[in-house]
Amino acid sequence: MPRSSRTRSIKRTLVTVLVLNLTVAIAKLVVGFVSGSLSILADGLHSLLDASANIVGLVGMAIAARPPDPDHPYGHRRFEALTSLVIAGALGLLVVQILQDAWHRLQERVQPEVTPLSFAVMLVTLFVNIGVSTWERRRGRELHSSILSADAKHTAADALVSLAVIGGLMAVRAGYAIVDPLLAIGIAGVIAWGAWTIIRDAALTLSDAAVVPVEVIEHAVRGVPGVRGVHNIRTRGGDGLVWVDLHIQVDPELSVRMAHEIASEVARTVEQTIGQAADVTVHVEPALPEHLRVTRGYRVWTE
């Protein structure tokens, strides 16, 4: 898929999810305020943060879609990972707020009011969250978008939280009011875990962790006619674009044109093997003993 089409598709997905998240958040917050249920309020805040994350994601996409320039010769794709970190930071602040409210509620022993409307709103929003999470996760895989994948985790967590809140409402109605703040603490834990997974994934991208096993690329390159050796295979990047560089060895007597054609075929093969957009740099060397040896700690393969 062309990069411009990918960007537009991600933006459309985020806008759709934004509208749904705002609708769900408003419904939960209204019911939470009316009933006095801290768990519903916490769930509503979680949904509201999902909506704000969509807005941050749209801003991040606008920056990430910019073409390479003299200051950013590799483009701006890493702004997607940076945007994910902003979302994770917002989740952390939300966890602190929920824990503080839960502590005060435990001290005050407040009895929330549970009504049929509370159950109805939570059930409807639960099904909405499940549908949105499934769809957004699938779109994230199709478009190789770290922003959509991160946001889908939020929505999935929101669905689990909503399910737990429904169980908590049943317990409160049965006379166990303490379940409400305790459930809010559990929600905070779910949100914290979601923040951690986002930070972990973004850190892997920003720290240039390998994204494709060396053996996978090596096997693909070995099948290209004319390649006599391959080493120094390195990958970095993330969803949406992967950077690959490697060294190949060819017949020393080949013309520059023939060697270039082999290198171009290697680049095409590597991109097809990875299955997504890839910037492949191939360094061509003559198949001589000094080039067919281990360098930079990578193992070498020869015919």
XYZ file of C-alpha atoms in Angstrom:
303
model
C 0.000 0.000 0.000
C 1.381 3.474 -0.900
C 2.479 5.441 2.145
C 0.014 8.258 1.454
C -2.874 5.773 1.328
C -1.636 4.113 4.528
C -1.576 7.457 6.330
C -5.095 8.349 5.193
C -6.402 4.934 6.239
C -4.854 5.262 9.712
C -6.316 8.753 10.119
C -9.798 7.598 9.113
C -9.580 4.721 11.579
C -8.481 7.021 14.402
C -11.273 9.534 13.698
C -13.887 6.770 13.745
C -12.549 5.355 17.000
C -12.354 8.870 18.477
C -16.081 9.460 17.923
C -16.992 6.085 19.441
C -14.683 6.557 22.446
C -16.120 10.002 23.175
C -19.648 8.610 23.055
C -18.764 5.754 25.409
C -16.833 8.033 27.791
C -19.643 10.578 28.101
C -22.208 7.846 28.816
C -20.052 6.302 31.559
C -19.154 9.627 33.162
C -22.785 10.746 33.334
C -23.863 7.470 34.944
C -20.858 7.532 37.265
C -21.623 11.037 38.532
C -25.323 10.325 38.964
C -24.819 7.017 40.792
C -21.698 8.013 42.716
C -19.900 4.854 41.585
C -16.132 5.370 41.573
C -15.558 2.298 39.426
C -17.867 3.612 36.695
C -16.229 7.043 36.917
C -12.779 5.433 36.630
C -13.955 3.442 33.637
C -15.368 6.616 32.105
C -12.059 8.411 32.614
C -10.318 5.479 30.969
C -12.601 5.804 27.946
C -12.074 9.578 27.911
C -8.338 9.007 27.890
C -8.802 6.638 24.967
C -10.438 9.526 23.109
C -7.613 11.904 23.997
C -5.144 9.246 22.851
C -6.881 9.233 19.474
C -6.357 12.989 19.229
C -2.684 12.632 20.161
C -2.421 9.836 17.608
C -3.820 12.044 14.861
C -1.276 14.747 15.696
C 1.503 12.166 15.756
C 0.431 10.787 12.388
C 0.476 14.266 10.865
C 4.115 14.633 11.933
C 5.138 11.062 11.071
C 3.745 11.407 7.539
C 6.133 14.228 6.659
C 8.687 13.276 3.989
C 12.430 13.091 4.754
C 14.257 16.407 4.986
C 17.881 17.492 5.588
C 17.406 17.302 9.373
C 15.533 13.986 9.236
C 17.010 12.038 6.303
C 15.327 8.821 7.486
C 11.921 10.491 7.661
C 9.696 11.100 10.687
C 8.295 7.626 11.326
C 9.659 7.451 14.867
C 7.261 10.171 15.900
C 4.662 7.378 15.943
C 6.630 5.666 18.712
C 7.101 8.984 20.531
C 3.363 9.591 20.332
C 2.766 6.181 21.877
C 4.984 7.222 24.796
C 2.862 10.337 25.323
C -0.222 8.118 25.500
C 1.516 5.880 28.044
C 2.426 8.915 30.158
C -1.188 10.048 30.183
C -2.218 6.572 31.308
C 0.247 6.811 34.194
C -1.288 10.070 35.386
C -4.724 8.510 35.231
C -3.566 5.586 37.405
C -2.388 8.007 40.098
C -5.706 9.877 40.069
C -7.787 6.714 40.347
C -5.694 5.367 43.227
C -6.053 8.648 45.119
C -9.845 8.643 44.653
C -10.074 4.997 45.690
C -8.127 5.687 48.887
C -10.419 8.563 49.841
C -13.489 6.448 49.076
C -12.201 3.653 51.325
C -11.783 6.165 54.130
C -15.236 7.731 53.693
C -17.193 4.470 53.176
C -19.501 6.017 50.563
C -22.411 3.871 49.331
C -22.892 4.307 45.560
C -26.381 4.071 44.051
C -26.779 1.240 41.546
C -29.723 1.442 39.105
C -30.875 -0.548 36.059
C -29.581 2.346 33.945
C -26.083 1.708 35.302
C -26.189 -1.887 34.094
C -27.706 -0.931 30.739
C -25.055 1.699 29.958
C -22.198 -0.564 30.999
C -23.472 -3.461 28.877
C -23.907 -1.305 25.776
C -20.475 0.286 26.139
C -18.950 -3.147 26.746
C -20.148 -4.416 23.369
C -19.040 -1.197 21.674
C -15.549 -1.521 23.169
C -15.225 -5.151 22.093
C -16.212 -4.289 18.530
C -13.928 -1.244 18.331
C -10.932 -3.087 19.806
C -11.276 -6.017 17.412
C -11.628 -3.782 14.378
C -8.808 -1.411 15.368
C -6.419 -4.276 16.132
C -7.105 -5.788 12.716
C -6.546 -2.435 11.019
C -3.312 -2.001 12.957
C -2.013 -5.306 11.581
C -3.157 -4.519 8.042
C -1.596 -1.055 8.046
C 1.433 -1.952 10.215
C 0.668 0.992 12.514
C 2.105 1.139 16.038
C -0.378 3.910 16.917
C -3.404 1.793 16.015
C -1.958 -1.246 17.784
C -1.294 0.774 20.940
C -4.743 2.335 20.868
C -6.391 -1.054 20.324
C -4.782 -2.247 23.563
C -6.422 0.662 25.397
C -9.813 -0.189 24.016
C -9.390 -3.892 24.800
C -8.427 -3.023 28.358
C -11.471 -0.773 28.558
C -13.696 -3.706 27.578
C -12.202 -5.889 30.298
C -12.595 -3.096 32.806
C -16.235 -2.600 31.827
C -16.881 -6.302 32.355
C -15.308 -6.105 35.815
C -17.355 -3.000 36.646
C -20.573 -4.835 35.796
C -19.589 -7.556 38.255
C -18.760 -4.882 40.814
C -22.137 -3.234 40.418
C -23.774 -6.553 41.200
C -21.669 -6.852 44.358
C -22.508 -3.289 45.438
C -26.199 -3.908 44.905
C -25.875 -6.983 47.106
C -24.608 -4.742 49.920
C -20.837 -4.902 49.465
C -20.061 -1.224 48.913
C -16.337 -1.731 49.533
C -16.130 -3.589 46.222
C -16.504 -0.297 44.320
C -13.202 1.368 45.424
C -11.404 -1.984 45.400
C -12.531 -2.525 41.833
C -11.286 0.964 40.939
C -7.851 -0.055 42.243
C -7.993 -3.128 40.025
C -8.856 -0.922 37.052
C -5.808 1.201 37.838
C -3.687 -1.953 37.666
C -5.082 -2.857 34.251
C -4.371 0.638 32.967
C -0.829 0.540 34.381
C -0.151 -2.746 32.594
C -1.389 -1.272 29.315
C 0.936 1.705 29.783
C 3.877 -0.609 30.412
C 3.306 -2.630 27.227
C 3.139 0.571 25.179
C 6.390 1.842 26.716
C 8.042 -1.533 26.068
C 7.048 -1.606 22.387
C 8.067 2.021 21.815
C 11.415 1.447 23.542
C 12.188 -1.455 21.218
C 11.611 0.793 18.203
C 13.522 3.798 19.549
C 16.473 1.679 20.722
C 16.958 0.148 17.258
C 16.146 -3.383 18.384
C 16.262 -5.949 15.580
C 12.816 -6.396 14.052
C 13.475 -9.355 11.736
C 15.559 -12.452 12.607
C 18.886 -12.526 10.760
C 18.223 -16.106 9.677
C 15.040 -15.126 7.839
C 16.775 -12.501 5.701
C 19.847 -14.681 5.209
C 17.744 -17.545 3.887
C 15.980 -15.233 1.448
C 19.202 -13.682 0.160
C 20.821 -17.087 -0.335
C 18.142 -17.860 -2.924
C 19.058 -14.902 -5.159
C 21.088 -16.029 -8.220
C 24.607 -14.635 -8.255
C 24.959 -14.177 -4.476
C 27.982 -16.074 -3.146
C 27.972 -14.819 0.406
C 26.044 -12.605 2.819
C 26.861 -11.100 6.195
C 26.471 -7.988 8.366
C 22.678 -8.276 8.245
C 21.072 -5.619 10.437
C 17.504 -4.439 10.864
C 15.779 -1.684 12.783
C 12.596 0.349 12.679
C 9.084 -0.819 13.448
C 5.576 -1.198 12.083
C 5.144 0.649 8.805
C 8.788 0.787 7.730
C 11.851 -1.378 8.373
C 15.432 -0.418 7.590
C 17.734 -3.226 6.491
C 21.390 -3.162 5.557
C 23.578 -6.092 4.594
C 26.713 -7.078 2.699
C 26.672 -9.542 -0.193
C 29.546 -11.081 -2.113
C 29.433 -11.680 -5.869
C 31.781 -12.907 -8.592
C 34.751 -10.485 -8.665
C 34.718 -10.525 -12.471
C 31.162 -9.240 -12.819
C 30.564 -5.823 -14.339
C 29.266 -3.030 -12.151
C 25.945 -3.223 -13.987
C 25.496 -6.945 -13.285
C 26.523 -6.545 -9.638
C 24.002 -3.724 -9.289
C 21.226 -5.866 -10.780
C 21.962 -8.612 -8.275
C 21.907 -6.091 -5.419
C 18.565 -4.700 -6.641
C 17.105 -8.203 -6.751
C 18.373 -8.812 -3.211
C 16.611 -5.625 -2.020
C 13.333 -6.658 -3.681
C 13.568 -10.159 -2.219
C 14.232 -8.872 1.288
C 11.259 -6.493 1.163
C 8.974 -9.279 -0.054
C 10.232 -11.563 2.711
C 9.590 -8.964 5.422
C 6.087 -8.402 4.097
C 5.965 -4.635 4.568
C 7.662 -1.463 3.349
C 11.423 -1.712 3.781
C 14.381 0.539 3.018
C 17.062 -1.994 2.039
C 20.702 -0.970 1.605
C 22.905 -3.599 -0.058
C 26.693 -3.284 0.034
C 28.328 -5.303 -2.770
C 31.742 -6.914 -2.274
C 33.848 -9.257 -4.416
C 33.753 -12.893 -3.313
C 37.351 -12.924 -2.120
C 38.731 -14.468 1.101
C 39.072 -11.105 2.857
C 35.360 -10.430 2.376
C 34.126 -13.927 3.246
C 34.864 -13.776 6.940
C 33.050 -12.879 10.133
C 32.924 -9.136 10.803
C 31.125 -7.027 13.412
C 30.221 -10.157 15.309
C 27.881 -11.543 12.641
C 28.271 -15.061 11.287
C 29.021 -15.457 7.570
C 27.493 -17.768 5.005
C 29.156 -18.810 1.747
C 28.248 -21.187 -1.026
